Amino acid sequence: MFLKPTMITAFAERVGHPFANAYKSELDPAVYESLFDLARTTRNKISDLRPRNMTDVQCFMWTSVEYTEDDKQDLLEARADEHH
C-alpha cells in the first residue's frame, strides 16, 4: 500500500473512515496504523471481488475516487456504439 494522501483521504471521506482526519504530512505511526486499518477494512468489504493483494485494494480505492459521471456516460456511449 502506497500512501497517496489526496486519493486515500478522499476515499476515506467517501466511506466515513477516520483516516480522513488522521492524515498529516509529518512521519507519525498513527497515520500509518489508520491507513492499514482503512486498507484492511476495504479489503474485507470488497472480498467478493477477490482482491489478490493490497495493490488490488488500492486500485479499487483509486477507481472509487477518480471515477466520474462523465466516465459513466463515456462507457454507456461506447456500449451503444457496439450495438449499432
Tab-separated table of C-alpha atoms in Angstrom, residues 2-72:
chain	number	residue	atom	x	y	z
A	2	PHE	CA	1.387	3.362	-1.047
A	3	LEU	CA	0.259	6.416	0.865
A	4	LYS	CA	-1.133	8.757	-1.769
A	5	PRO	CA	-2.532	11.419	0.582
A	6	THR	CA	-5.009	13.142	-1.718
A	7	MET	CA	-6.558	9.976	-3.114
A	8	ILE	CA	-6.553	7.997	0.143
A	9	THR	CA	-8.015	10.900	2.123
A	10	ALA	CA	-10.744	11.395	-0.487
A	11	PHE	CA	-11.581	7.684	-0.344
A	12	ALA	CA	-11.635	7.720	3.468
A	13	GLU	CA	-14.012	10.692	3.390
A	14	ARG	CA	-16.338	8.856	0.993
A	15	VAL	CA	-16.515	5.758	3.161
A	16	GLY	CA	-16.511	7.570	6.507
A	17	HIS	CA	-13.202	6.188	7.781
A	18	PRO	CA	-11.204	8.088	10.455
A	19	PHE	CA	-8.171	8.291	8.138
A	20	ALA	CA	-9.922	11.258	6.524
A	21	ASN	CA	-8.993	13.276	9.608
A	22	ALA	CA	-5.880	11.374	10.687
A	23	TYR	CA	-3.547	12.260	7.833
A	24	LYS	CA	-0.715	14.705	8.435
A	25	SER	CA	2.471	15.009	6.441
A	26	GLU	CA	4.806	14.503	9.393
A	27	LEU	CA	6.033	10.972	9.988
A	28	ASP	CA	3.588	9.532	12.502
A	29	PRO	CA	2.956	5.838	13.185
A	30	ALA	CA	-0.710	6.589	13.956
A	31	VAL	CA	-1.211	7.790	10.365
A	32	TYR	CA	0.095	4.505	9.015
A	33	GLU	CA	-1.927	2.472	11.513
A	34	SER	CA	-5.028	4.279	10.296
A	35	LEU	CA	-4.036	3.708	6.648
A	36	PHE	CA	-3.582	-0.014	7.266
A	37	ASP	CA	-6.918	-0.176	9.065
A	38	LEU	CA	-8.578	1.512	6.085
A	39	ALA	CA	-6.900	-0.931	3.704
A	40	ARG	CA	-7.864	-4.000	5.768
A	41	THR	CA	-11.432	-2.769	6.200
A	42	THR	CA	-11.728	-2.097	2.487
A	43	ARG	CA	-10.288	-5.489	1.610
A	44	ASN	CA	-12.847	-7.160	3.859
A	45	LYS	CA	-15.714	-5.131	2.399
A	46	ILE	CA	-14.750	-5.946	-1.206
A	47	SER	CA	-13.836	-9.579	-0.576
A	48	ASP	CA	-16.480	-10.709	-3.090
A	49	LEU	CA	-14.333	-9.018	-5.769
A	50	ARG	CA	-11.466	-11.299	-4.684
A	51	PRO	CA	-8.629	-8.797	-4.332
A	52	ARG	CA	-5.359	-10.712	-4.639
A	53	ASN	CA	-3.300	-8.222	-2.686
A	54	MET	CA	-3.199	-4.679	-1.366
A	55	THR	CA	-2.398	-3.375	-4.843
A	56	ASP	CA	-5.856	-4.545	-5.908
A	57	VAL	CA	-7.331	-2.817	-2.855
A	58	GLN	CA	-5.507	0.406	-3.676
A	59	CYS	CA	-6.699	0.209	-7.297
A	60	PHE	CA	-10.264	-0.162	-6.028
A	61	MET	CA	-9.788	2.923	-3.849
A	62	TRP	CA	-8.342	4.914	-6.746
A	63	THR	CA	-11.162	3.910	-9.064
A	64	SER	CA	-13.744	4.816	-6.428
A	65	VAL	CA	-12.294	8.303	-6.125
A	66	GLU	CA	-11.383	9.003	-9.737
A	67	TYR	CA	-14.468	7.552	-11.481
A	68	THR	CA	-16.886	10.314	-12.507
A	69	GLU	CA	-20.308	10.592	-14.092
A	70	ASP	CA	-18.521	11.587	-17.326
A	71	ASP	CA	-16.786	8.195	-17.266
A	72	LYS	CA	-20.174	6.528	-16.896
